[in-house]
CSV table of C-alpha atoms in Angstrom, one decimal:
chain,number,residue,atom,x,y,z
A,10,MET,CA,-4.9,22.1,10.6
A,11,ASN,CA,-6.4,21.4,7.4
A,12,ASN,CA,-10.1,21.0,7.4
A,13,ASN,CA,-12.5,18.4,6.1
A,14,HIS,CA,-13.1,20.1,2.9
A,15,HIS,CA,-9.5,19.1,1.9
A,16,SER,CA,-9.9,15.4,2.9
A,17,ASN,CA,-13.3,15.3,0.5
A,18,ASN,CA,-11.1,16.7,-2.4
A,19,ILE,CA,-8.5,14.2,-1.9
A,20,LEU,CA,-11.1,11.2,-1.8
A,21,LEU,CA,-12.3,12.6,-4.9
A,22,ASN,CA,-8.8,12.7,-6.4
A,23,LEU,CA,-8.3,9.1,-5.4
A,24,GLY,CA,-11.7,8.1,-7.0
A,25,ILE,CA,-12.9,6.7,-3.4
A,26,GLU,CA,-16.3,7.6,-1.9
A,27,SER,CA,-15.6,6.9,1.7
A,28,LEU,CA,-12.8,5.6,3.9
A,29,ASN,CA,-13.2,2.2,5.2
A,30,GLU,CA,-13.6,1.3,8.9
A,31,MET,CA,-9.9,0.5,9.3
A,32,GLN,CA,-8.9,3.8,7.4
A,33,GLU,CA,-11.2,6.0,9.7
A,34,THR,CA,-9.9,4.4,12.9
A,35,ALA,CA,-6.4,4.7,11.9
A,36,GLN,CA,-6.9,8.4,11.0
A,37,ASP,CA,-8.4,9.3,14.3
A,38,THR,CA,-5.7,7.2,16.1
A,39,ILE,CA,-2.8,8.6,14.4
A,40,LEU,CA,-3.8,12.2,14.7
A,41,ASN,CA,-4.4,11.9,18.6
A,42,ASP,CA,-1.8,9.1,19.7
A,43,ASN,CA,1.9,9.4,19.5
A,44,ASN,CA,2.7,5.8,19.2
A,45,VAL,CA,0.6,3.8,16.9
A,46,LEU,CA,0.9,0.1,15.7
A,47,LEU,CA,-1.3,-0.4,12.8
A,48,LEU,CA,-1.9,-4.2,11.9
A,49,SER,CA,-3.7,-4.7,8.6
A,50,PRO,CA,-3.7,-7.2,5.6
A,51,THR,CA,-2.1,-6.3,2.5
A,52,GLY,CA,-4.4,-4.8,-0.1
A,53,SER,CA,-6.8,-3.3,2.7
A,54,GLY,CA,-5.7,0.3,2.1
A,55,LYS,CA,-3.3,0.9,4.7
A,56,THR,CA,-1.2,3.3,2.6
A,57,LEU,CA,-4.2,5.9,2.6
A,58,ALA,CA,-4.7,5.2,6.3
A,59,PHE,CA,-1.5,6.8,7.3
A,60,LEU,CA,-1.1,9.3,4.4
A,61,LEU,CA,-4.3,11.0,5.2
A,62,PRO,CA,-3.3,11.8,8.7
A,63,VAL,CA,0.1,12.7,7.6
A,64,PHE,CA,-1.6,15.2,5.3
A,65,GLU,CA,-3.5,16.7,8.2
A,66,MET,CA,-0.5,17.2,10.2
A,67,LEU,CA,2.0,18.8,7.7
A,68,GLN,CA,2.6,22.3,8.5
A,69,GLU,CA,2.5,24.7,5.4
A,70,ASP,CA,5.4,27.0,6.7
A,71,THR,CA,8.0,24.4,7.3
A,72,SER,CA,10.5,24.0,4.4
A,73,GLY,CA,12.4,20.7,5.4
A,74,VAL,CA,11.4,17.2,5.5
A,75,GLN,CA,8.4,16.8,7.9
A,76,CYS,CA,7.6,13.1,7.5
A,77,LEU,CA,10.0,10.2,6.8
A,78,ILE,CA,8.4,6.9,5.6
A,79,LEU,CA,10.7,3.9,5.8
A,80,VAL,CA,9.9,0.9,3.5
A,81,PRO,CA,11.5,-2.5,3.0
A,82,SER,CA,11.3,-2.4,-1.0
A,83,ARG,CA,11.6,0.2,-3.7
A,84,GLU,CA,8.3,-1.2,-5.2
A,85,LEU,CA,6.2,-0.5,-2.0
A,86,GLY,CA,8.1,3.0,-1.8
A,87,LEU,CA,7.0,3.8,-5.5
A,88,GLN,CA,3.5,2.6,-4.8
A,89,ILE,CA,3.0,5.0,-1.8
A,90,GLU,CA,4.5,7.8,-3.8
A,91,GLN,CA,1.8,7.2,-6.5
A,92,VAL,CA,-1.1,7.1,-3.8
A,93,TRP,CA,0.4,10.6,-2.5
A,94,LYS,CA,0.6,12.0,-6.0
A,95,LYS,CA,-2.9,10.7,-6.8
A,96,MET,CA,-4.1,12.5,-3.7
A,97,GLY,CA,-3.3,16.0,-5.3
A,98,THR,CA,-2.0,17.7,-2.2
A,99,ASN,CA,0.5,20.6,-2.8
A,100,TYR,CA,3.2,18.9,-0.8
A,101,LYS,CA,6.4,17.5,-2.6
A,102,VAL,CA,7.1,13.9,-2.1
A,103,ASN,CA,10.7,12.0,-3.1
A,104,VAL,CA,11.4,8.4,-3.0
A,105,CYS,CA,15.1,7.1,-2.3
A,106,TYR,CA,16.2,3.4,-3.0
A,107,GLY,CA,19.0,1.5,-3.7
A,108,GLY,CA,19.6,0.9,-7.4
A,109,HIS,CA,18.4,4.5,-8.2
A,110,ALA,CA,21.0,7.2,-9.2
A,111,ILE,CA,22.2,9.0,-6.0
A,112,ASP,CA,23.1,12.1,-7.7
A,113,THR,CA,19.4,12.5,-9.0
A,114,GLU,CA,18.1,11.8,-5.3
A,115,ILE,CA,20.7,14.4,-3.9
A,116,ARG,CA,19.4,16.9,-6.5
A,117,ASN,CA,15.8,16.1,-5.5
A,118,LEU,CA,16.5,16.5,-2.0
A,119,SER,CA,18.3,19.9,-2.5
A,120,ASN,CA,14.7,21.2,-2.3
A,121,PRO,CA,13.6,19.0,0.3
A,122,PRO,CA,10.2,17.4,0.2
A,123,ALA,CA,7.5,17.5,3.0
A,124,VAL,CA,7.3,13.7,2.7
A,125,LEU,CA,10.4,11.4,2.3
A,126,ILE,CA,9.8,7.9,1.4
A,127,GLY,CA,12.8,5.4,1.1
A,128,THR,CA,14.5,2.1,1.9
A,129,PRO,CA,16.6,2.1,5.1
A,130,GLY,CA,19.9,1.4,3.4
A,131,ARG,CA,19.4,4.5,1.1
A,132,ILE,CA,17.8,6.7,3.5
A,133,ALA,CA,20.9,5.9,6.1
A,134,ASP,CA,23.2,6.8,3.3
A,135,HIS,CA,21.7,10.2,2.8
A,136,ILE,CA,21.7,10.9,6.6
A,137,ASP,CA,25.4,9.8,6.3
A,138,ARG,CA,26.0,12.4,3.7
A,139,GLU,CA,24.0,15.0,5.2
A,140,THR,CA,21.8,15.4,2.1
A,141,PHE,CA,19.0,16.7,4.0
A,142,LYS,CA,18.5,18.0,7.7
A,143,THR,CA,16.7,15.8,9.9
A,144,ASP,CA,15.8,18.0,12.6
A,145,THR,CA,12.4,19.2,10.9
A,146,ILE,CA,11.1,15.5,10.7
A,147,GLU,CA,8.4,15.1,13.3
A,148,MET,CA,6.7,12.1,11.9
A,149,LEU,CA,8.2,8.8,11.3
A,150,ILE,CA,6.3,5.8,9.6
A,151,LEU,CA,7.8,2.3,9.2
A,152,ASP,CA,5.6,0.5,6.7
A,153,GLU,CA,5.6,-3.0,6.5
A,154,PHE,CA,8.2,-3.0,9.0
A,155,ASP,CA,8.0,-6.8,10.0
A,156,LYS,CA,9.4,-7.2,6.3
A,157,SER,CA,12.2,-4.9,6.9
A,158,LEU,CA,12.9,-6.6,10.1
A,159,GLN,CA,12.8,-10.0,8.1
A,160,LEU,CA,15.2,-8.4,5.6
A,161,GLY,CA,17.7,-7.4,8.3
A,162,PHE,CA,17.5,-3.6,8.1
A,163,HIS,CA,18.0,-3.6,12.0
A,164,GLU,CA,21.2,-1.5,12.0
A,165,GLN,CA,20.3,1.0,9.3
A,166,MET,CA,16.8,1.7,10.8
A,167,SER,CA,18.6,2.0,14.4
A,168,PHE,CA,21.1,4.6,13.0
A,169,ILE,CA,18.4,6.4,11.0
A,170,ILE,CA,15.9,6.8,14.2
A,171,GLY,CA,19.0,7.8,16.4
A,172,ARG,CA,19.3,10.8,14.1
A,173,LEU,CA,15.8,12.2,14.3
A,174,PRO,CA,15.9,14.4,17.3
A,175,LYS,CA,12.4,16.0,16.9
A,176,VAL,CA,10.0,12.9,15.9
A,177,ASN,CA,6.9,12.9,18.1
A,178,LYS,CA,4.6,10.7,16.1
A,179,ARG,CA,5.6,7.2,15.3
A,180,VAL,CA,3.4,4.8,13.2
A,181,LEU,CA,4.5,1.1,12.7
A,182,VAL,CA,2.5,-0.8,10.1
A,183,SER,CA,2.5,-4.6,9.6
A,184,ALA,CA,0.6,-7.0,7.8
A,185,THR,CA,1.6,-9.8,10.3
A,186,SER,CA,0.3,-9.6,14.0
A,187,ASP,CA,2.9,-11.4,16.0
A,188,VAL,CA,5.8,-8.8,15.5
A,189,GLU,CA,8.3,-8.0,18.2
A,190,ILE,CA,9.0,-4.2,18.4
A,191,PRO,CA,12.6,-3.4,18.7
A,192,LYS,CA,13.7,-0.9,21.1
A,193,TYR,CA,15.4,1.2,18.8
A,194,THR,CA,12.0,2.2,17.4
A,195,ARG,CA,11.5,4.1,20.5
A,196,VAL,CA,7.8,3.0,20.2
A,197,VAL,CA,6.6,2.6,23.9
A,198,ASN,CA,3.1,1.0,24.6
A,199,PRO,CA,1.7,1.9,21.1
A,200,THR,CA,-2.2,2.1,20.5
A,201,ILE,CA,-2.6,-1.2,18.7
A,202,LEU,CA,-5.2,-1.3,15.7
A,203,ASP,CA,-5.6,-5.0,14.9
A,204,PHE,CA,-7.5,-5.4,11.6
A,205,ILE,CA,-6.0,-8.7,10.7
A,206,PRO,CA,-9.1,-11.0,10.1
A,207,THR,CA,-9.3,-14.3,11.8
A,208,GLU,CA,-9.3,-17.3,9.6
A,209,GLU,CA,-13.2,-17.7,9.7
A,210,GLU,CA,-13.6,-14.1,8.0
A,211,LYS,CA,-11.6,-15.1,4.8
A,212,THR,CA,-14.6,-16.8,3.2
A,213,ASN,CA,-13.9,-15.4,-0.2
A,214,LEU,CA,-10.7,-17.5,-0.8
A,215,SER,CA,-11.5,-21.0,-1.9
A,216,MET,CA,-8.4,-23.5,-1.8
A,217,GLN,CA,-8.2,-26.5,-4.3
A,218,MET,CA,-5.2,-29.2,-4.4
A,219,VAL,CA,-4.0,-30.5,-7.7
A,220,ILE,CA,-2.4,-33.9,-7.2
A,221,SER,CA,0.7,-34.4,-9.5
A,222,LYS,CA,1.3,-37.8,-10.6
A,223,GLU,CA,5.0,-37.0,-11.7
A,224,LYS,CA,7.7,-35.7,-9.1
A,225,ASP,CA,8.4,-33.0,-11.5
A,226,LYS,CA,5.0,-30.9,-11.2
A,227,ILE,CA,5.4,-28.9,-14.3
A,228,GLY,CA,3.0,-31.1,-16.3
A,229,SER,CA,0.3,-30.6,-13.7
A,230,LEU,CA,0.9,-26.7,-13.7
A,231,PHE,CA,0.6,-26.7,-17.4
A,232,ASN,CA,-2.7,-28.4,-17.1
A,233,LEU,CA,-4.0,-26.4,-14.4
A,234,ILE,CA,-3.2,-23.3,-16.3
A,235,CYS,CA,-5.1,-24.6,-19.4
A,236,SER,CA,-8.0,-25.1,-17.1
A,237,LEU,CA,-8.1,-21.5,-16.0
A,238,LYS,CA,-10.2,-20.3,-19.0
A,239,SER,CA,-7.4,-18.0,-20.4
A,240,GLU,CA,-7.6,-15.9,-17.0
A,241,SER,CA,-4.2,-14.8,-15.6
A,242,ALA,CA,-2.5,-16.1,-12.5
A,243,ILE,CA,0.5,-15.5,-10.4
A,244,ILE,CA,2.6,-18.7,-9.8
A,245,PHE,CA,4.7,-18.9,-6.7
A,246,CYS,CA,7.8,-21.0,-6.1
A,247,ASN,CA,10.6,-21.1,-3.5
A,248,HIS,CA,13.7,-20.6,-5.7
A,249,ARG,CA,14.9,-18.1,-8.3
A,250,ASP,CA,16.1,-20.7,-10.6
A,251,ALA,CA,12.7,-22.9,-10.3
A,252,ALA,CA,11.0,-19.3,-11.5
A,253,GLU,CA,13.1,-19.2,-14.5
A,254,ARG,CA,12.9,-22.9,-15.6
A,255,ILE,CA,9.0,-22.9,-15.0
A,256,SER,CA,8.8,-19.7,-17.1
A,257,ASP,CA,11.0,-21.2,-19.8
A,258,VAL,CA,9.1,-24.5,-20.0
A,259,LEU,CA,5.6,-22.8,-20.1
A,260,THR,CA,6.8,-20.4,-22.8
A,261,GLU,CA,8.1,-23.5,-24.9
A,262,LYS,CA,4.7,-25.2,-24.7
A,263,GLY,CA,3.0,-21.9,-25.9
A,264,ILE,CA,1.9,-20.2,-22.9
A,265,TYR,CA,2.7,-16.4,-22.3
A,266,ALA,CA,4.6,-16.4,-19.0
A,267,THR,CA,7.6,-14.4,-17.3
A,268,TYR,CA,9.5,-14.9,-14.2
A,269,TYR,CA,10.2,-12.2,-11.5
A,270,HIS,CA,12.8,-12.5,-8.5
A,271,GLY,CA,15.4,-10.8,-6.5
A,272,GLY,CA,18.3,-11.7,-8.5
A,273,MET,CA,17.1,-9.7,-11.6
A,274,ASP,CA,18.2,-6.2,-11.8
A,275,GLN,CA,15.9,-3.4,-11.3
A,276,ASP,CA,14.9,-2.6,-15.0
A,277,GLU,CA,14.3,-6.5,-15.7
A,278,ARG,CA,12.1,-6.7,-12.6
A,279,GLU,CA,10.1,-3.6,-13.7
A,280,ARG,CA,9.7,-4.7,-17.1
A,281,ALA,CA,8.3,-8.2,-16.0
A,282,LEU,CA,5.9,-6.4,-13.7
A,283,ILE,CA,4.9,-3.8,-16.5
A,284,GLN,CA,4.2,-6.7,-19.0
A,285,PHE,CA,2.0,-8.8,-16.4
A,286,ARG,CA,0.2,-5.6,-15.2
A,287,ASN,CA,-0.8,-4.4,-18.6
A,288,GLY,CA,-2.0,-7.7,-19.9
A,289,SER,CA,1.0,-8.7,-22.4
A,290,ILE,CA,1.6,-11.7,-20.4
A,291,SER,CA,-1.0,-13.9,-18.4
A,292,TYR,CA,1.4,-15.8,-16.1
A,293,LEU,CA,3.9,-14.3,-13.6
A,294,ILE,CA,6.1,-17.1,-12.0
A,295,THR,CA,7.9,-15.6,-9.0
A,296,THR,CA,9.4,-16.3,-5.6
A,297,ASP,CA,8.0,-14.9,-2.4
A,298,LEU,CA,9.4,-11.4,-3.5
A,299,ALA,CA,5.8,-10.8,-5.2
A,300,ALA,CA,3.9,-11.9,-2.1
A,301,ARG,CA,3.8,-8.4,-0.7
A,302,GLY,CA,3.8,-4.8,-1.8
A,303,LEU,CA,3.7,-5.1,-5.4
A,304,ASP,CA,1.6,-3.0,-7.6
A,305,ILE,CA,-0.3,-5.5,-9.6
A,306,PRO,CA,-4.1,-5.9,-10.3
A,307,GLU,CA,-6.3,-8.1,-8.1
A,308,MET,CA,-5.7,-11.8,-9.1
A,309,LYS,CA,-8.5,-14.5,-9.4
A,310,HIS,CA,-5.8,-17.3,-9.2
A,311,VAL,CA,-2.8,-17.9,-7.2
A,312,ILE,CA,-1.0,-21.0,-7.6
A,313,HIS,CA,1.6,-22.7,-5.2
A,314,TYR,CA,4.1,-24.7,-7.2
A,315,HIS,CA,6.0,-25.0,-4.0
A,316,LEU,CA,4.5,-24.4,-0.6
A,317,PRO,CA,6.4,-21.8,1.3
A,318,PHE,CA,7.9,-23.2,4.8
A,319,LYS,CA,6.0,-20.7,6.9
A,320,GLU,CA,2.4,-20.1,7.1
A,321,ASP,CA,2.4,-16.2,7.2
A,322,GLU,CA,4.4,-16.3,3.7
A,323,PHE,CA,1.4,-18.7,2.6
A,324,THR,CA,-1.2,-16.3,3.9
A,325,HIS,CA,0.7,-13.4,1.9
A,326,ARG,CA,0.8,-15.1,-1.2
A,327,ASN,CA,-2.9,-15.7,-1.0
A,328,GLY,CA,-3.5,-12.1,-0.3
A,329,ARG,CA,-2.8,-11.5,-4.0
A,330,THR,CA,-6.4,-12.7,-4.5
A,331,ALA,CA,-9.7,-12.5,-3.0
A,332,ARG,CA,-9.0,-9.1,-1.6
A,333,MET,CA,-11.6,-6.9,-0.4
A,334,MET,CA,-15.0,-8.1,-1.7
A,335,ALA,CA,-13.5,-10.0,-4.6
A,336,SER,CA,-13.2,-14.0,-4.6
A,337,GLY,CA,-10.5,-16.0,-5.9
A,338,THR,CA,-8.9,-19.2,-5.6
A,339,ALA,CA,-5.6,-20.4,-4.4
A,340,TYR,CA,-4.4,-23.7,-5.9
A,341,ILE,CA,-1.8,-26.1,-4.3
A,342,ILE,CA,0.1,-28.6,-6.5
A,343,ILE,CA,1.3,-31.5,-4.5
A,344,HIS,CA,3.2,-34.8,-5.1
A,345,GLU,CA,2.9,-37.4,-2.8
A,346,SER,CA,6.8,-37.3,-1.9
A,347,GLU,CA,6.5,-34.0,-0.4
A,348,LYS,CA,6.8,-33.6,3.2
A,349,LYS,CA,3.5,-32.6,4.9
A,350,LEU,CA,3.2,-29.2,6.3
A,351,ASP,CA,1.2,-28.6,9.4
A,352,TYR,CA,-0.4,-25.5,8.3
A,353,ILE,CA,-2.1,-26.9,5.2
A,354,ASP,CA,-5.4,-29.0,5.4
A,355,TYR,CA,-4.6,-31.8,3.0
A,356,GLY,CA,-8.2,-33.0,3.3
A,357,MET,CA,-9.4,-30.0,0.9
A,358,LYS,CA,-11.0,-30.4,-2.3
A,359,THR,CA,-9.0,-31.8,-5.2
A,360,LEU,CA,-9.1,-30.6,-8.6
A,361,SER,CA,-8.3,-33.0,-11.6
A,362,VAL,CA,-6.9,-31.2,-14.5
A,363,GLU,CA,-5.1,-33.8,-16.5
A,364,HIS,CA,-7.6,-33.6,-19.4
A,365,SER,CA,-7.3,-29.9,-19.9
A,366,THR,CA,-4.8,-29.3,-22.5
A,367,SER,CA,-6.2,-26.6,-24.7
A,368,LEU,CA,-3.9,-23.6,-24.5
A,369,PRO,CA,-5.0,-20.3,-23.0
A,370,LYS,CA,-5.7,-17.5,-25.7
A,371,ALA,CA,-3.0,-15.3,-26.4
A,372,PRO,CA,-3.0,-12.1,-24.4
A,373,ALA,CA,-4.9,-9.2,-26.2
A,374,PHE,CA,-2.3,-6.8,-25.8
A,375,GLN,CA,1.5,-6.4,-26.5
A,376,THR,CA,4.1,-4.1,-25.0
A,377,ILE,CA,5.4,-1.3,-27.2
A,378,TYR,CA,8.8,0.3,-25.9
A,379,ILE,CA,9.5,3.8,-26.4
A,380,SER,CA,12.9,5.3,-25.7
A,381,GLY,CA,11.8,8.5,-24.0
A,382,GLY,CA,10.1,9.3,-20.5
A,383,LYS,CA,9.7,12.2,-17.9
A,384,LYS,CA,13.2,13.3,-18.2
A,385,THR,CA,13.0,13.8,-21.7
A,386,LYS,CA,9.7,15.7,-21.4
A,387,LEU,CA,7.4,13.0,-22.5
A,388,ASN,CA,4.0,12.2,-20.8
A,389,LYS,CA,1.3,10.0,-21.2
A,390,ILE,CA,-0.9,12.5,-23.0
A,391,ASP,CA,1.8,12.8,-25.6
A,392,ILE,CA,2.0,9.2,-26.2
A,393,VAL,CA,-1.8,8.7,-26.5
A,394,GLY,CA,-1.8,11.7,-28.7
A,395,PHE,CA,0.7,10.4,-31.0
A,396,PHE,CA,-0.5,6.7,-31.1
A,397,SER,CA,-3.8,7.8,-32.0
A,398,GLN,CA,-3.1,10.5,-34.6
A,399,LYS,CA,-0.2,9.1,-36.3
A,400,GLY,CA,-0.4,5.5,-35.3
A,401,LYS,CA,-4.3,5.5,-36.2
A,402,LEU,CA,-5.2,3.5,-33.0
A,403,GLU,CA,-8.7,3.8,-31.9
A,404,LYS,CA,-10.0,4.1,-28.5
A,405,GLY,CA,-9.8,0.6,-27.2
A,406,ASP,CA,-6.6,-0.4,-29.0
A,407,LEU,CA,-4.3,1.5,-26.3
A,408,GLY,CA,-4.2,0.0,-22.9
A,409,LEU,CA,-2.0,0.9,-19.9
A,410,ILE,CA,0.6,3.5,-20.4
A,411,GLU,CA,3.7,3.6,-17.9
A,412,VAL,CA,6.1,6.6,-18.4
A,413,LYS,CA,9.5,6.1,-16.4
A,414,ASP,CA,12.2,8.5,-16.3
A,415,PHE,CA,13.8,7.8,-19.6
A,416,ILE,CA,11.7,5.0,-21.2
A,417,SER,CA,8.1,4.2,-21.5
A,418,PHE,CA,5.8,1.3,-22.1
A,419,ALA,CA,2.3,1.3,-23.9
A,420,ALA,CA,0.0,-1.7,-24.0
A,421,VAL,CA,-1.4,-2.0,-27.6
A,422,LYS,CA,-4.0,-4.6,-28.7
A,423,SER,CA,-2.0,-7.4,-30.5
A,424,LYS,CA,-3.7,-7.2,-33.6
A,425,LYS,CA,-3.1,-3.5,-34.1
A,426,VAL,CA,0.6,-3.6,-33.4
A,427,LYS,CA,2.0,-4.2,-37.0
A,428,ASP,CA,-0.1,-1.3,-38.5
A,429,LEU,CA,0.8,1.1,-35.5
A,430,LEU,CA,4.5,0.3,-36.0
A,431,HIS,CA,4.3,0.8,-39.9
A,432,ASN,CA,2.2,4.0,-39.5
A,433,ILE,CA,4.7,5.7,-37.1
A,434,ARG,CA,7.9,4.6,-38.6
A,435,ASP,CA,9.0,7.9,-40.0
A,436,GLU,CA,7.0,10.2,-37.7
A,437,LYS,CA,8.2,12.3,-34.8
A,438,MET,CA,6.6,12.7,-31.4
A,439,LYS,CA,7.0,16.4,-30.0
A,440,GLY,CA,9.6,17.2,-32.8
A,441,LYS,CA,11.7,14.2,-31.9
A,442,LYS,CA,12.3,10.7,-33.4
A,443,PHE,CA,12.1,8.0,-30.7
A,444,LYS,CA,12.8,4.3,-30.9
A,445,ILE,CA,9.4,2.6,-30.7
A,446,GLU,CA,9.3,-1.1,-30.9
A,447,ILE,CA,7.9,-4.2,-29.3
A,448,ALA,CA,9.4,-4.6,-26.0
A,449,ARG,CA,11.3,-7.5,-25.5
A,450,LYS,CA,10.5,-10.2,-22.9
A,451,VAL,CA,13.0,-10.4,-19.9
A,452,ILE,CA,16.1,-12.1,-21.4
A,453,LYS,CA,18.3,-14.1,-19.3
A,454,LYS,CA,21.9,-12.4,-18.7
A,455,GLU,CA,24.3,-15.0,-20.2
A,456,GLU,CA,22.4,-14.8,-23.6
A,457,GLU,CA,22.8,-11.2,-24.0
């Protein structure tokens, strides 16, 4: 087995000094027990809690897939992959998910990764096609499996688990505590690690209610956003079309907003998140799709435009703020005609915002689109070099850079964008001419 010195290097690579209590407990338990149920809130570091013991258990001389991690969404899968890559182990990892080119995945799997991450539908498809052998898999991890059950992946999960003859470690991970463990997981009497805080412990989150005089709450939302001192926020509503409508109205009023929901195609969703992550857009209006597993930074403000029907969705949405030690505020916008929900304390502090009308400052960054990515041999360092040397950008002018397979996005200080585009107009990067322009905001399909 790998010794401690490895683990220290990994923490160094991740930029972490030490593990938290949940991670240490999980690591010991997963190494020692064959069936583990880990309950821990979103944002508490549970990815690392299971990836570290997985790393400890991998065998260097096995050539097939050794650990399978099933996830409810591609976002979560990509996030786990990022953590694994950051750990800097020598073991290969791949992610498979619907909406990703199957040929690419089949090629990737022809040299099997030690750790395979995927959504149930796509992994079941690969097992069906016999793209990789399943008889080397000894570890199975079902991450956010409460969500996978909610999304109805029973059949696929049951099929997959039935095809894993050699599994002897099973780890179920959930952010909600009242989960039924289906028989087909073959998890019997697991060791339960419950790190979900009781309500009293969540002291860092403050709640405020905004009373909307109008039935259409968009005016109150506008005033509330104007009162946030230009700090960004994530705004939850219950329907896709509401997310789009709110985004449109806010944009018309001069607020930099965009929407995110499950009806958008992969690229559009990705693009909305990138622009929100890198600070080109300050307000993300979304459905409950963004309440879990998204790779977005800690938010100071979460706004409930609509309240969800179930309390655990409410908890998840609020989990986007006040994570770990930071504090945050969740705002609830209410009109008197709304049905009262039993999990909300309607006696909470109310916030009056009708006099806030000065628009938030425009975002400091804009997103620049580049028509090349990993598969065209472009990396972050190339982009930084090109934008600084040929584009004459200085150190603080360049923000987050994200390189995808065939395209890349870079955040550039808004006031430097015009000069940058002018300076690099006729220049080549790595001997090639790429299309480089301001990335468009997500456009509705019917307008295209």
